[in-house]
Coordinates of C-alpha atoms and ligand atoms in Angstrom, one line a residue:
M19 CA 43.4 139.5 -35.0
C20 CA 40.5 141.4 -33.4
G21 CA 36.9 140.9 -34.5
I22 CA 33.8 143.1 -34.2
V23 CA 30.1 142.3 -34.3
G24 CA 27.0 144.3 -33.7
F25 CA 23.2 143.5 -33.6
T26 CA 19.9 145.3 -33.3
G27 CA 16.5 143.7 -33.7
T28 CA 13.6 142.0 -32.0
R29 CA 15.5 138.9 -30.7
S30 CA 17.8 138.6 -27.7
A31 CA 21.1 140.2 -28.8
A32 CA 23.7 138.3 -26.6
P33 CA 23.2 134.8 -28.0
I34 CA 23.3 136.1 -31.6
L35 CA 26.5 138.1 -30.9
L36 CA 28.1 135.1 -29.2
D37 CA 27.3 132.9 -32.2
S38 CA 28.8 135.6 -34.5
L39 CA 31.9 135.9 -32.3
K40 CA 32.4 132.2 -32.6
K41 CA 32.6 132.5 -36.3
L42 CA 35.4 135.0 -35.9
E43 CA 37.5 132.7 -33.6
Y44 CA 39.6 131.5 -36.6
R45 CA 41.1 135.0 -36.8
G46 CA 43.0 134.4 -33.5
Y47 CA 42.2 136.2 -30.3
D48 CA 43.0 136.2 -26.6
S49 CA 40.0 137.8 -24.9
A50 CA 36.4 138.6 -25.7
G51 CA 33.5 140.7 -24.5
L52 CA 29.9 141.9 -25.0
A53 CA 28.0 145.1 -24.3
I54 CA 24.2 144.7 -24.3
M55 CA 21.7 147.5 -24.0
D56 CA 18.6 146.9 -22.0
T57 CA 15.6 148.0 -24.1
G58 CA 13.2 147.6 -21.1
L59 CA 11.0 145.3 -23.4
I60 CA 12.3 142.0 -22.1
A61 CA 13.1 140.6 -18.7
G62 CA 15.8 143.2 -17.7
N63 CA 15.3 144.8 -14.4
K64 CA 17.4 147.9 -15.3
P65 CA 16.1 151.1 -16.8
E66 CA 15.8 151.2 -20.6
G67 CA 19.1 152.0 -22.2
T68 CA 21.3 150.7 -19.4
I69 CA 24.5 149.1 -20.9
T70 CA 25.9 146.0 -19.2
V71 CA 29.3 144.8 -20.2
S72 CA 30.7 141.2 -19.7
K73 CA 34.3 140.4 -20.6
V74 CA 36.6 137.4 -20.3
R75 CA 40.2 136.4 -20.9
G76 CA 40.6 133.4 -23.2
R77 CA 38.0 131.7 -25.3
I78 CA 34.4 132.6 -26.3
A79 CA 33.4 129.5 -24.4
N80 CA 34.4 131.3 -21.2
L81 CA 32.1 134.2 -22.2
C82 CA 29.3 131.8 -22.9
E83 CA 29.8 130.2 -19.5
K84 CA 30.0 133.6 -17.7
T85 CA 26.8 134.9 -19.3
C86 CA 24.9 131.6 -19.3
D87 CA 25.0 131.6 -23.1
G88 CA 23.9 135.2 -23.1
E89 CA 20.8 134.7 -20.8
L90 CA 22.3 136.9 -18.1
L91 CA 22.5 139.9 -20.6
P92 CA 18.9 140.7 -21.6
G93 CA 18.5 143.2 -24.3
L94 CA 17.8 143.5 -28.0
T95 CA 20.8 145.6 -29.0
G96 CA 24.5 145.0 -28.5
I97 CA 28.1 144.9 -29.7
G98 CA 30.8 142.2 -29.2
H99 CA 34.5 141.8 -29.7
T100 CA 37.4 139.4 -29.9
R101 CA 40.7 141.0 -29.0
W102 CA 44.2 140.1 -30.1
A103 CA 46.4 142.1 -27.8
T104 CA 48.4 145.0 -29.2
H105 CA 48.4 147.8 -26.5
G106 CA 48.3 146.2 -23.1
A107 CA 48.4 142.6 -22.0
P108 CA 45.5 140.2 -22.8
T109 CA 43.5 140.8 -19.6
E110 CA 39.9 141.3 -18.8
E111 CA 40.4 145.0 -18.2
N112 CA 42.0 145.5 -21.6
A113 CA 39.3 143.4 -23.3
H114 CA 36.6 145.3 -25.2
P115 CA 33.9 146.7 -25.0
H116 CA 35.2 149.8 -23.2
L117 CA 32.7 152.1 -21.4
S118 CA 32.7 155.9 -21.1
N119 CA 33.1 157.3 -17.6
D120 CA 29.4 158.2 -17.5
G121 CA 28.4 154.7 -18.7
R122 CA 26.5 156.2 -21.6
F123 CA 28.7 154.7 -24.4
A124 CA 30.3 151.4 -25.1
V125 CA 32.9 150.9 -27.9
V126 CA 34.5 148.0 -29.7
H127 CA 37.5 148.7 -31.9
N128 CA 39.7 146.9 -34.5
G129 CA 43.0 148.5 -35.5
I130 CA 45.4 150.8 -33.9
I131 CA 45.1 154.5 -32.8
E132 CA 48.6 155.8 -33.5
N133 CA 48.1 159.1 -31.6
Y134 CA 46.5 157.5 -28.5
L135 CA 49.2 158.6 -26.1
T136 CA 48.7 162.3 -26.8
L137 CA 45.0 161.9 -26.7
R138 CA 45.2 160.0 -23.4
E139 CA 47.2 162.7 -21.7
E140 CA 44.8 165.3 -23.0
L141 CA 41.8 163.4 -21.7
I142 CA 43.4 162.7 -18.3
A143 CA 44.1 166.4 -18.0
D144 CA 40.4 167.0 -18.7
G145 CA 39.5 164.7 -15.8
Y146 CA 38.7 161.4 -17.7
H147 CA 39.6 158.2 -15.9
F148 CA 41.1 155.3 -17.7
E149 CA 40.4 151.6 -16.8
S150 CA 42.7 150.0 -19.3
E151 CA 46.0 150.3 -21.1
T152 CA 44.5 150.1 -24.5
D153 CA 44.6 152.6 -27.3
T154 CA 40.9 152.0 -27.8
E155 CA 39.8 153.6 -24.5
V156 CA 40.6 157.1 -25.8
I157 CA 37.9 156.7 -28.4
V158 CA 35.1 156.2 -25.9
H159 CA 36.1 159.1 -23.8
L160 CA 36.4 161.4 -26.8
I161 CA 32.9 160.4 -27.8
E162 CA 31.7 161.2 -24.3
M163 CA 33.5 164.6 -24.5
Y164 CA 32.1 165.5 -27.9
Y165 CA 28.5 164.3 -27.1
K166 CA 26.0 167.1 -27.0
G167 CA 22.9 165.1 -27.8
S168 CA 23.9 163.8 -31.3
V169 CA 25.8 160.5 -31.5
R170 CA 26.5 161.2 -35.2
D171 CA 28.2 164.5 -34.5
A172 CA 30.2 163.1 -31.6
L173 CA 31.4 160.2 -33.8
I174 CA 32.4 162.6 -36.6
K175 CA 34.3 164.9 -34.2
T176 CA 36.0 161.9 -32.6
A177 CA 37.0 160.4 -35.9
N178 CA 38.6 163.7 -36.8
R179 CA 40.9 163.4 -33.8
L180 CA 42.1 159.9 -34.5
S181 CA 45.2 158.8 -36.5
G182 CA 45.6 155.2 -37.5
S183 CA 43.2 152.4 -38.4
Y184 CA 39.9 151.7 -36.9
A185 CA 36.7 149.8 -37.4
L186 CA 34.4 150.9 -34.5
G187 CA 31.1 149.6 -33.1
V188 CA 29.4 152.0 -30.7
I189 CA 26.2 152.0 -28.6
C190 CA 24.7 154.9 -26.6
S191 CA 22.3 154.4 -23.8
D192 CA 20.3 157.5 -24.9
E193 CA 19.4 155.6 -28.1
P194 CA 18.1 152.2 -27.3
G195 CA 17.8 150.0 -30.3
K196 CA 20.6 151.7 -32.3
I197 CA 24.1 150.6 -33.1
Y198 CA 26.7 152.7 -34.8
A199 CA 29.6 151.6 -37.1
V200 CA 32.6 153.6 -38.3
R201 CA 35.3 152.5 -40.7
E202 CA 38.8 153.8 -41.4
A203 CA 41.4 151.5 -42.8
S204 CA 40.0 148.4 -41.1
P205 CA 37.2 146.2 -42.6
L206 CA 33.6 146.6 -41.6
I207 CA 30.5 145.1 -43.3
L208 CA 26.8 145.8 -42.6
G209 CA 24.3 142.9 -42.7
I210 CA 20.7 143.5 -43.6
G211 CA 18.1 141.3 -42.0
I212 CA 14.3 141.4 -41.7
D213 CA 13.4 143.5 -38.6
E214 CA 17.1 143.3 -37.6
N215 CA 20.4 144.6 -38.8
F216 CA 24.0 143.6 -38.1
F217 CA 27.6 144.7 -38.6
A218 CA 30.8 142.6 -38.5
S219 CA 34.4 142.9 -39.4
D220 CA 34.2 139.7 -41.5
V221 CA 31.3 138.3 -43.5
T222 CA 31.7 134.8 -41.9
A223 CA 30.1 136.4 -38.8
L224 CA 27.1 137.4 -40.8
V225 CA 26.3 134.5 -43.2
N226 CA 24.3 132.6 -40.6
H227 CA 21.9 135.5 -40.3
T228 CA 21.9 137.3 -43.7
R229 CA 23.5 137.3 -47.1
N230 CA 22.6 140.9 -48.0
V231 CA 25.5 143.1 -47.1
I232 CA 26.9 146.6 -47.5
Y233 CA 30.7 147.1 -47.5
L234 CA 31.6 150.3 -45.6
E235 CA 34.5 152.2 -47.0
D236 CA 37.1 154.4 -45.3
G237 CA 35.6 157.5 -43.8
E238 CA 32.1 156.1 -43.7
F239 CA 29.7 156.0 -40.7
A240 CA 26.6 153.9 -40.3
E241 CA 23.6 154.2 -38.0
L242 CA 21.6 151.0 -37.7
S243 CA 18.3 150.3 -36.1
K244 CA 16.1 147.3 -36.6
E245 CA 14.2 149.0 -39.4
S246 CA 16.8 151.0 -41.1
I247 CA 20.5 151.6 -42.0
R248 CA 21.7 155.1 -42.7
I249 CA 25.2 155.7 -44.0
F250 CA 26.9 159.1 -43.8
D251 CA 30.3 160.6 -44.6
V252 CA 32.7 162.7 -42.5
S253 CA 30.6 165.8 -43.2
G254 CA 27.5 164.2 -42.0
Q255 CA 26.0 163.9 -45.5
V256 CA 23.9 160.8 -46.1
I257 CA 25.3 158.5 -48.8
H258 CA 23.6 155.7 -50.6
K259 CA 25.4 152.4 -51.2
K260 CA 24.6 149.3 -53.1
T261 CA 23.7 146.1 -51.3
K262 CA 25.7 143.0 -52.3
R263 CA 24.7 139.4 -52.0
I264 CA 27.1 137.0 -50.4
M265 CA 27.2 133.8 -52.5
W266 CA 29.4 131.8 -50.1
D267 CA 27.7 128.7 -48.9
V268 CA 27.4 128.5 -45.1
Q269 CA 28.8 124.9 -45.4
A270 CA 31.8 126.2 -47.3
A271 CA 32.8 128.1 -44.2
E272 CA 32.5 125.1 -42.0
K273 CA 34.7 121.9 -41.7
G274 CA 32.5 119.7 -44.0
G275 CA 33.5 116.4 -42.3
Y276 CA 37.2 117.0 -42.0
E277 CA 39.0 117.0 -38.7
H278 CA 40.5 120.5 -39.4
F279 CA 39.8 123.4 -41.6
M280 CA 43.3 123.1 -42.9
L281 CA 42.8 119.6 -44.2
K282 CA 39.5 120.5 -45.7
E283 CA 41.2 123.5 -47.5
I284 CA 44.1 121.3 -48.7
M285 CA 41.5 118.9 -50.2
E286 CA 39.6 121.8 -51.8
Q287 CA 42.5 122.9 -53.9
P288 CA 41.6 121.1 -57.1
G289 CA 38.2 122.9 -57.0
A290 CA 39.6 126.2 -55.9
V291 CA 42.3 126.3 -58.6
K292 CA 39.7 125.2 -61.2
A293 CA 37.3 128.0 -60.1
T294 CA 40.2 130.5 -60.4
I295 CA 41.4 129.3 -63.8
A296 CA 38.3 128.1 -65.7
P297 CA 36.5 131.4 -66.2
R298 CA 39.7 133.0 -67.6
I299 CA 40.4 130.5 -70.4
K300 CA 38.3 131.0 -73.4
N301 CA 38.9 129.2 -76.7
G302 CA 42.3 128.1 -75.7
K303 CA 43.4 131.6 -74.7
V304 CA 43.9 133.3 -71.3
E305 CA 41.6 136.3 -71.1
F306 CA 41.3 138.7 -68.2
D307 CA 38.3 141.0 -68.7
E308 CA 39.5 142.9 -65.6
L309 CA 42.9 143.6 -67.2
T310 CA 41.9 145.0 -70.6
D311 CA 42.6 148.6 -69.5
L312 CA 46.1 147.5 -68.4
I313 CA 47.1 146.5 -72.0
P314 CA 47.9 150.0 -73.2
Y315 CA 50.5 150.4 -70.4
L316 CA 52.3 147.1 -71.0
P317 CA 54.7 148.2 -73.7
G318 CA 56.0 150.9 -71.3
I319 CA 56.6 148.5 -68.4
R320 CA 60.4 148.0 -67.7
K321 CA 60.2 146.2 -64.4
I322 CA 57.7 144.1 -62.4
I323 CA 57.8 144.2 -58.7
I324 CA 55.8 141.6 -56.7
T325 CA 55.1 142.6 -53.1
A326 CA 53.4 140.6 -50.3
C327 CA 53.9 139.0 -46.9
G328 CA 54.3 135.5 -45.7
S329 CA 53.0 132.8 -48.0
A330 CA 51.7 135.4 -50.5
Y331 CA 55.3 136.6 -50.8
Y332 CA 56.4 133.0 -51.4
A333 CA 53.7 132.7 -54.1
G334 CA 55.3 135.7 -55.7
C335 CA 58.7 133.9 -55.5
A336 CA 57.2 130.9 -57.3
G337 CA 55.4 132.9 -60.0
K338 CA 58.4 135.1 -60.8
Y339 CA 59.9 132.4 -63.0
A340 CA 56.9 132.2 -65.4
L341 CA 56.6 136.0 -65.5
E342 CA 60.2 136.5 -66.5
K343 CA 60.3 133.7 -69.0
L344 CA 57.0 134.6 -70.7
C345 CA 57.0 138.4 -70.5
K346 CA 60.8 139.0 -70.8
I347 CA 60.5 141.7 -68.1
P348 CA 62.7 141.6 -65.1
V349 CA 60.8 140.7 -61.9
E350 CA 61.8 141.4 -58.3
V351 CA 59.9 139.9 -55.4
Q352 CA 60.0 142.1 -52.3
L353 CA 58.6 141.7 -48.8
A354 CA 56.0 144.4 -48.3
S355 CA 57.2 145.1 -44.8
E356 CA 60.7 145.9 -46.3
L357 CA 59.6 147.6 -49.5
R358 CA 57.4 150.1 -47.6
Y359 CA 60.5 151.6 -45.9
S360 CA 63.1 151.0 -48.6
D361 CA 62.7 154.2 -50.6
P362 CA 62.2 151.9 -53.6
L363 CA 63.2 152.7 -57.2
I364 CA 59.7 152.6 -58.6
D365 CA 58.1 154.8 -61.2
E366 CA 55.5 154.9 -64.0
E367 CA 57.5 152.2 -65.9
T368 CA 57.0 149.7 -63.0
L369 CA 54.1 147.3 -62.7
V370 CA 53.6 146.3 -59.1
I371 CA 51.8 143.1 -58.4
V372 CA 50.4 143.0 -54.9
I373 CA 49.3 139.6 -53.5
S374 CA 47.1 139.1 -50.5
Q375 CA 44.6 136.4 -49.5
S376 CA 42.8 138.5 -47.0
G377 CA 43.3 141.9 -48.8
E378 CA 43.7 143.4 -45.3
T379 CA 47.4 142.9 -44.5
A380 CA 48.6 146.2 -43.1
D381 CA 52.2 146.0 -44.5
T382 CA 50.9 145.0 -48.0
I383 CA 48.5 147.8 -48.1
A384 CA 51.2 150.3 -47.0
A385 CA 53.7 149.0 -49.6
M386 CA 51.0 149.3 -52.3
K387 CA 50.2 152.9 -51.4
E388 CA 53.9 153.7 -51.5
C389 CA 54.2 152.2 -55.0
K390 CA 51.1 154.1 -56.2
A391 CA 52.5 157.3 -54.8
R392 CA 55.6 156.8 -57.0
G393 CA 53.5 156.5 -60.1
A394 CA 53.5 152.7 -60.5
K395 CA 50.4 150.9 -61.8
T396 CA 49.2 148.3 -59.2
L397 CA 47.6 145.0 -59.9
A398 CA 46.3 143.1 -56.9
I399 CA 45.7 139.4 -56.6
V400 CA 43.2 139.0 -53.8
N401 CA 40.8 136.5 -52.4
V402 CA 38.4 138.7 -50.5
V403 CA 36.0 140.8 -52.5
G404 CA 35.7 144.4 -51.5
S405 CA 38.8 144.1 -49.2
S406 CA 41.2 147.1 -48.8
V407 CA 43.8 145.8 -51.3
A408 CA 41.1 145.2 -53.9
T409 CA 39.7 148.6 -53.4
I410 CA 43.0 150.6 -53.5
S411 CA 44.7 148.8 -56.4
D412 CA 44.4 150.0 -60.0
F413 CA 43.5 146.5 -61.2
T414 CA 42.2 143.5 -59.3
V415 CA 42.3 139.9 -60.2
Y416 CA 40.4 137.7 -57.7
T417 CA 41.4 134.2 -56.7
W418 CA 38.2 132.2 -56.3
A419 CA 39.4 130.1 -53.4
G420 CA 36.4 130.8 -51.2
P421 CA 36.7 131.5 -47.5
E422 CA 40.0 130.3 -46.0
I423 CA 39.5 129.7 -42.3
A424 CA 42.7 127.9 -41.2
V425 CA 45.4 130.4 -40.2
A426 CA 47.9 128.5 -42.4
T427 CA 47.1 129.3 -46.0
T428 CA 46.9 126.5 -48.5
K429 CA 44.3 127.1 -51.2
G430 CA 44.9 130.8 -50.9
Y431 CA 48.6 130.2 -51.9
T432 CA 48.0 127.8 -54.7
T433 CA 45.3 130.0 -56.3
Q434 CA 47.6 133.0 -56.1
I435 CA 50.3 131.1 -58.1
A436 CA 47.7 129.9 -60.6
V437 CA 46.8 133.5 -61.2
L438 CA 50.4 134.5 -61.6
Y439 CA 50.9 131.8 -64.2
M440 CA 47.9 133.1 -66.2
I441 CA 49.0 136.7 -65.8
A442 CA 52.4 135.7 -67.2
L443 CA 50.7 134.1 -70.2
Y444 CA 48.3 137.0 -70.7
I445 CA 51.0 139.8 -70.5
G446 CA 53.5 137.7 -72.5
D447 CA 50.9 137.1 -75.2
S448 CA 49.7 140.7 -75.3
L449 CA 53.3 141.8 -75.8
G450 CA 54.0 139.1 -78.4
R451 CA 57.0 137.8 -76.4
I452 CA 56.1 134.1 -75.8
D453 CA 58.6 132.0 -77.6
G454 CA 57.3 128.6 -76.5
D455 CA 54.2 126.6 -77.4
Y456 CA 51.4 128.9 -76.0
G457 CA 48.7 126.4 -76.7
K458 CA 50.5 123.7 -74.8
M459 CA 51.1 126.0 -71.8
V460 CA 47.4 126.8 -71.6
E461 CA 46.7 123.1 -71.6
T462 CA 49.2 122.5 -68.8
I463 CA 47.4 125.2 -66.8
Q464 CA 44.0 123.8 -67.5
A465 CA 45.2 120.4 -66.3
L466 CA 46.5 121.8 -62.9
P467 CA 43.4 121.0 -60.9
R468 CA 43.6 117.3 -62.0
R469 CA 47.3 117.2 -61.3
I470 CA 46.7 118.6 -57.7
Q471 CA 44.2 115.8 -57.1
Q472 CA 46.8 113.2 -58.4
A473 CA 49.4 114.7 -56.0
I474 CA 47.0 114.2 -53.1
D475 CA 46.2 110.6 -54.2
M476 CA 49.8 109.6 -54.9
N477 CA 51.0 110.0 -51.3
P478 CA 49.2 107.7 -48.9
G479 CA 52.5 107.3 -47.0
I480 CA 52.5 110.9 -45.6
P481 CA 51.0 110.0 -42.2
A482 CA 53.8 107.4 -41.7
F483 CA 56.5 109.9 -42.7
A484 CA 55.0 112.3 -40.1
K485 CA 55.3 109.6 -37.5
K486 CA 59.0 109.1 -38.5
Y487 CA 60.0 112.8 -38.5
H488 CA 57.7 114.6 -36.0
E489 CA 60.2 114.5 -33.2
S490 CA 63.1 115.9 -35.2
K491 CA 64.9 118.8 -33.7
A492 CA 64.9 120.5 -37.2
L493 CA 63.8 119.9 -40.7
F494 CA 65.7 121.3 -43.7
F495 CA 64.0 121.9 -47.1
I496 CA 66.3 122.1 -50.1
G497 CA 65.8 122.8 -53.8
R498 CA 67.0 125.0 -56.7
N499 CA 65.2 127.4 -58.9
T500 CA 61.4 126.8 -58.9
D501 CA 62.0 124.0 -56.4
Y502 CA 63.6 126.5 -54.0
A503 CA 60.6 128.8 -54.2
V504 CA 58.4 125.9 -53.1
A505 CA 60.8 124.8 -50.4
L506 CA 60.4 128.3 -48.8
E507 CA 56.6 127.8 -48.5
G508 CA 57.0 124.1 -47.4
A509 CA 59.3 125.2 -44.5
L510 CA 56.9 128.0 -43.5
K511 CA 53.9 125.6 -43.4
M512 CA 55.9 123.2 -41.3
K513 CA 57.0 125.8 -38.7
E514 CA 53.8 127.6 -38.4
I515 CA 51.6 124.7 -37.6
S516 CA 53.9 122.0 -36.1
Y517 CA 56.3 124.4 -34.3
L518 CA 59.2 122.4 -35.6
H519 CA 62.3 124.4 -36.6
A520 CA 62.1 124.2 -40.4
E521 CA 64.3 126.1 -42.8
A522 CA 64.5 126.3 -46.6
Y523 CA 67.9 126.6 -48.3
A524 CA 68.8 127.0 -51.9
A525 CA 70.5 123.7 -52.4
G526 CA 73.6 125.2 -54.0
E527 CA 74.1 127.3 -50.8
L528 CA 74.6 124.3 -48.6
K529 CA 78.3 124.2 -48.9
H530 CA 78.5 128.0 -48.1
G531 CA 77.6 127.4 -44.5
T532 CA 74.4 125.4 -43.8
I533 CA 76.0 122.0 -44.4
A534 CA 77.7 122.5 -41.0
L535 CA 74.3 121.7 -39.5
I536 CA 74.0 118.3 -41.1
E537 CA 74.6 115.4 -38.7
E538 CA 73.5 111.7 -38.3
H539 CA 69.7 111.3 -39.0
Q540 CA 69.1 115.0 -39.8
P541 CA 66.0 114.9 -42.0
V542 CA 66.4 116.8 -45.3
I543 CA 63.4 117.3 -47.5
A544 CA 64.8 117.6 -51.1
L545 CA 62.6 119.0 -53.8
C546 CA 63.6 117.5 -57.2
C547 CA 60.9 118.4 -59.6
N548 CA 62.8 120.7 -62.0
P549 CA 64.6 118.6 -64.7
S550 CA 66.8 121.5 -65.8
I551 CA 68.6 121.6 -62.5
M552 CA 68.0 118.0 -61.2
E553 CA 71.6 116.7 -61.6
K554 CA 72.8 119.6 -59.3
T555 CA 70.2 118.9 -56.7
L556 CA 71.1 115.2 -56.9
S557 CA 74.7 116.1 -56.0
N558 CA 73.5 118.1 -53.0
I559 CA 71.5 115.1 -51.8
V560 CA 74.6 112.9 -52.1
E561 CA 76.5 115.5 -50.1
V562 CA 74.1 115.6 -47.2
K563 CA 73.6 111.8 -47.2
S564 CA 77.3 111.2 -47.0
R565 CA 77.2 113.3 -43.7
G566 CA 74.4 111.1 -42.3
A567 CA 71.2 112.9 -43.3
E568 CA 68.0 111.1 -44.0
V569 CA 66.6 112.3 -47.3
L570 CA 62.8 112.6 -48.0
A571 CA 62.8 113.5 -51.7
L572 CA 59.8 115.0 -53.6
T573 CA 59.9 114.0 -57.3
F574 CA 58.2 112.1 -60.1
R575 CA 57.7 108.3 -60.0
S576 CA 59.9 107.9 -63.1
N577 CA 62.9 109.7 -61.6
Q578 CA 65.1 106.6 -61.2
K579 CA 68.2 108.6 -60.1
I580 CA 66.5 110.2 -57.1
L581 CA 64.6 107.1 -56.2
S582 CA 67.8 105.2 -55.9
V583 CA 69.5 107.7 -53.5
A584 CA 66.6 109.0 -51.3
D585 CA 65.5 107.2 -48.1
D586 CA 61.8 108.1 -48.4
L587 CA 59.8 109.5 -51.3
L588 CA 56.9 111.9 -51.9
F589 CA 55.5 112.0 -55.5
I590 CA 53.9 114.5 -57.9
P591 CA 52.8 113.8 -61.4
K592 CA 55.2 115.1 -64.1
V593 CA 54.4 118.7 -65.0
D594 CA 56.4 121.4 -66.8
A595 CA 58.6 122.9 -64.0
L596 CA 57.5 126.4 -65.0
F597 CA 54.0 125.6 -63.7
S598 CA 54.7 122.9 -61.2
A599 CA 54.8 124.9 -57.9
V600 CA 51.1 124.5 -57.3
I601 CA 51.5 120.7 -57.5
E602 CA 54.7 120.4 -55.5
I603 CA 53.5 122.2 -52.5
V604 CA 50.5 119.9 -51.9
P605 CA 52.5 116.9 -50.5
L606 CA 54.4 119.4 -48.3
Q607 CA 51.2 120.9 -47.0
L608 CA 50.0 117.4 -46.1
L609 CA 53.3 116.5 -44.5
A610 CA 53.2 119.7 -42.3
Y611 CA 49.6 118.9 -41.4
H612 CA 50.3 115.3 -40.3
V613 CA 53.5 116.3 -38.4
A614 CA 51.4 119.0 -36.5
K615 CA 48.8 116.4 -35.8
E616 CA 51.4 114.0 -34.4
N617 CA 52.6 116.8 -32.2
G618 CA 49.1 117.5 -30.9
C619 CA 49.2 121.1 -32.2
D620 CA 46.2 123.4 -32.5
I621 CA 46.4 123.1 -36.3
D622 CA 43.8 125.6 -37.4
K623 CA 44.8 128.3 -34.9
P624 CA 48.5 128.0 -34.3
K625 CA 49.9 129.9 -31.3
N626 CA 50.9 133.5 -31.7
L627 CA 49.5 133.7 -35.2
A628 CA 46.5 135.5 -36.7
K629 CA 44.7 134.9 -40.0
S630 CA 44.7 138.5 -41.1
V631 CA 47.5 140.7 -39.9
T632 CA 45.8 144.1 -40.0
V633 CA 48.4 145.9 -37.8
E634 CA 52.0 146.5 -38.6
Ligands
M6R724 O1 46.2 137.7 -46.2 P1 47.6 137.8 -46.8 O2 47.8 136.9 -47.9 O3 48.0 139.2 -47.1 O4 48.5 137.3 -45.6 C1 49.9 137.3 -45.7 C2 50.5 136.5 -44.6 O5 50.2 137.0 -43.4 C3 50.1 135.0 -44.7 O6 50.4 134.4 -45.9 C4 50.8 134.2 -43.5 O7 52.1 134.1 -43.8 C5 50.1 132.8 -43.4 N1 50.0 132.5 -42.0 C6 50.8 131.7 -44.0 O8 50.2 130.5 -43.9

């Protein structure tokens, strides 16, 4: 997904922007570019304010090479961009920054301009010439058209013409030393330095330089010089916003000795789940200070809808069982991309739980807005503080997983489920509907970080299984009930990073069609961690084995029946099945990781995928 950075100060801008762009590489991109403004104060031989653009297709490394690590672009002010193609192929022409016809403005943009075709026709009729196929280019020509000596006015007029989502970075050759930022439905953060200021679409691009930040909100504009930051609204009124301090450790956003971010993040799960759970358990009770205002609404809630995309959706599938059992409220889990267009039966008696690691997933945001418009209360489970989902929802519970860099989520997913378990206990208890041993359930949840570590330690054989299975044509994951929910995520992890065809099936559905695919040596990964349904899954294992399948079963060490029929085994410690999904997924994450490694895949940045899907 695209990334934006901007810098103004007393140091050379290009090397700083290149470094910041590298921090955004994890988001996925196909081209990159810089626009640097010559301030006439350092070795540039162009007039003050001249904007020079350099763009490449492919990696930031190519941009470093093309610009001699930025040395060929002298100047103290600039903007940069990594592009993930939407409108127009990933070419140098389509890469950002885009220049106005008079060369006075350069623009970088994240998001999509929905009315760009109409605007493009209008601008062409007015004599503007287009260099690219992008939706972005209309922005820079509009700014040129509206510019009558005030960049601020031109930006406000331009923003009034745009429909869609945008985070913009703009420089103008008439104002050397200034960078402008505009936000509408796409993240943008200002970084405050000493004699220098920054903006970026993601804090990871800022933390090497400053930890003091301001989160821009929709409809806000910012004018940054090395000494000052001014923020104004659509009417041009100056607004004052609070500075926040980023507490993330720089090291936390780097690999910390592991070969890949994904492996580091898998190993961080005991800590991430503990950080998420611990502050919310006080004196043996689950407490959410952030949800006290929800309590009065709970007796009137007739239905819970969980909505999300990808792994966050699968986290919802896993958490549904605990919510239904402990709260005695029917729970539906719906894909956000489907819900938003489904004219859903949602009203004031519905609680909508929205799950998103990034908090910026376009479909999830749209689904949440749709639910809010129908009167539902929305409760978001989010990892990124100040993100759009967190800002829009009525209630927000943060997962404290820390920054997740690998595109394939791991600790994001497990912390989401941990929060769902605790919300189930919190709501169930508030409504007085828990009929099991509440104290024991809280203890089970408190023990989850330890159990995750055990699940990591119990499976030294995973690299060997990866060697055995990595050349398979397809991998099938089967399970029932809570095991099926985890199978869905296990299969997604496998396909997204190893590119193997992997599918999850509810084990009971095999004989309704899928079993036709089972042939000699077909690997089947069978999840058998839910005692209430174990005998049934065992029968399914026998069925596939009798057709030649090789079964890799995931179960407890004491489960003699499964041990005697499976070909290979993955283990987890024994945990109440209602709360075991966060443990079960861990060996499957490691299996996917090692299979991908065997297959030589780009594990942290799988092809065609982006970390944060901010467009539909
Ligand atoms: O940031 P979100 O949790 O909203 O992202 C949702 C999905 O895009 C995400 O979970 C995606 O499926 C991951 N690649 C899964 O590893």
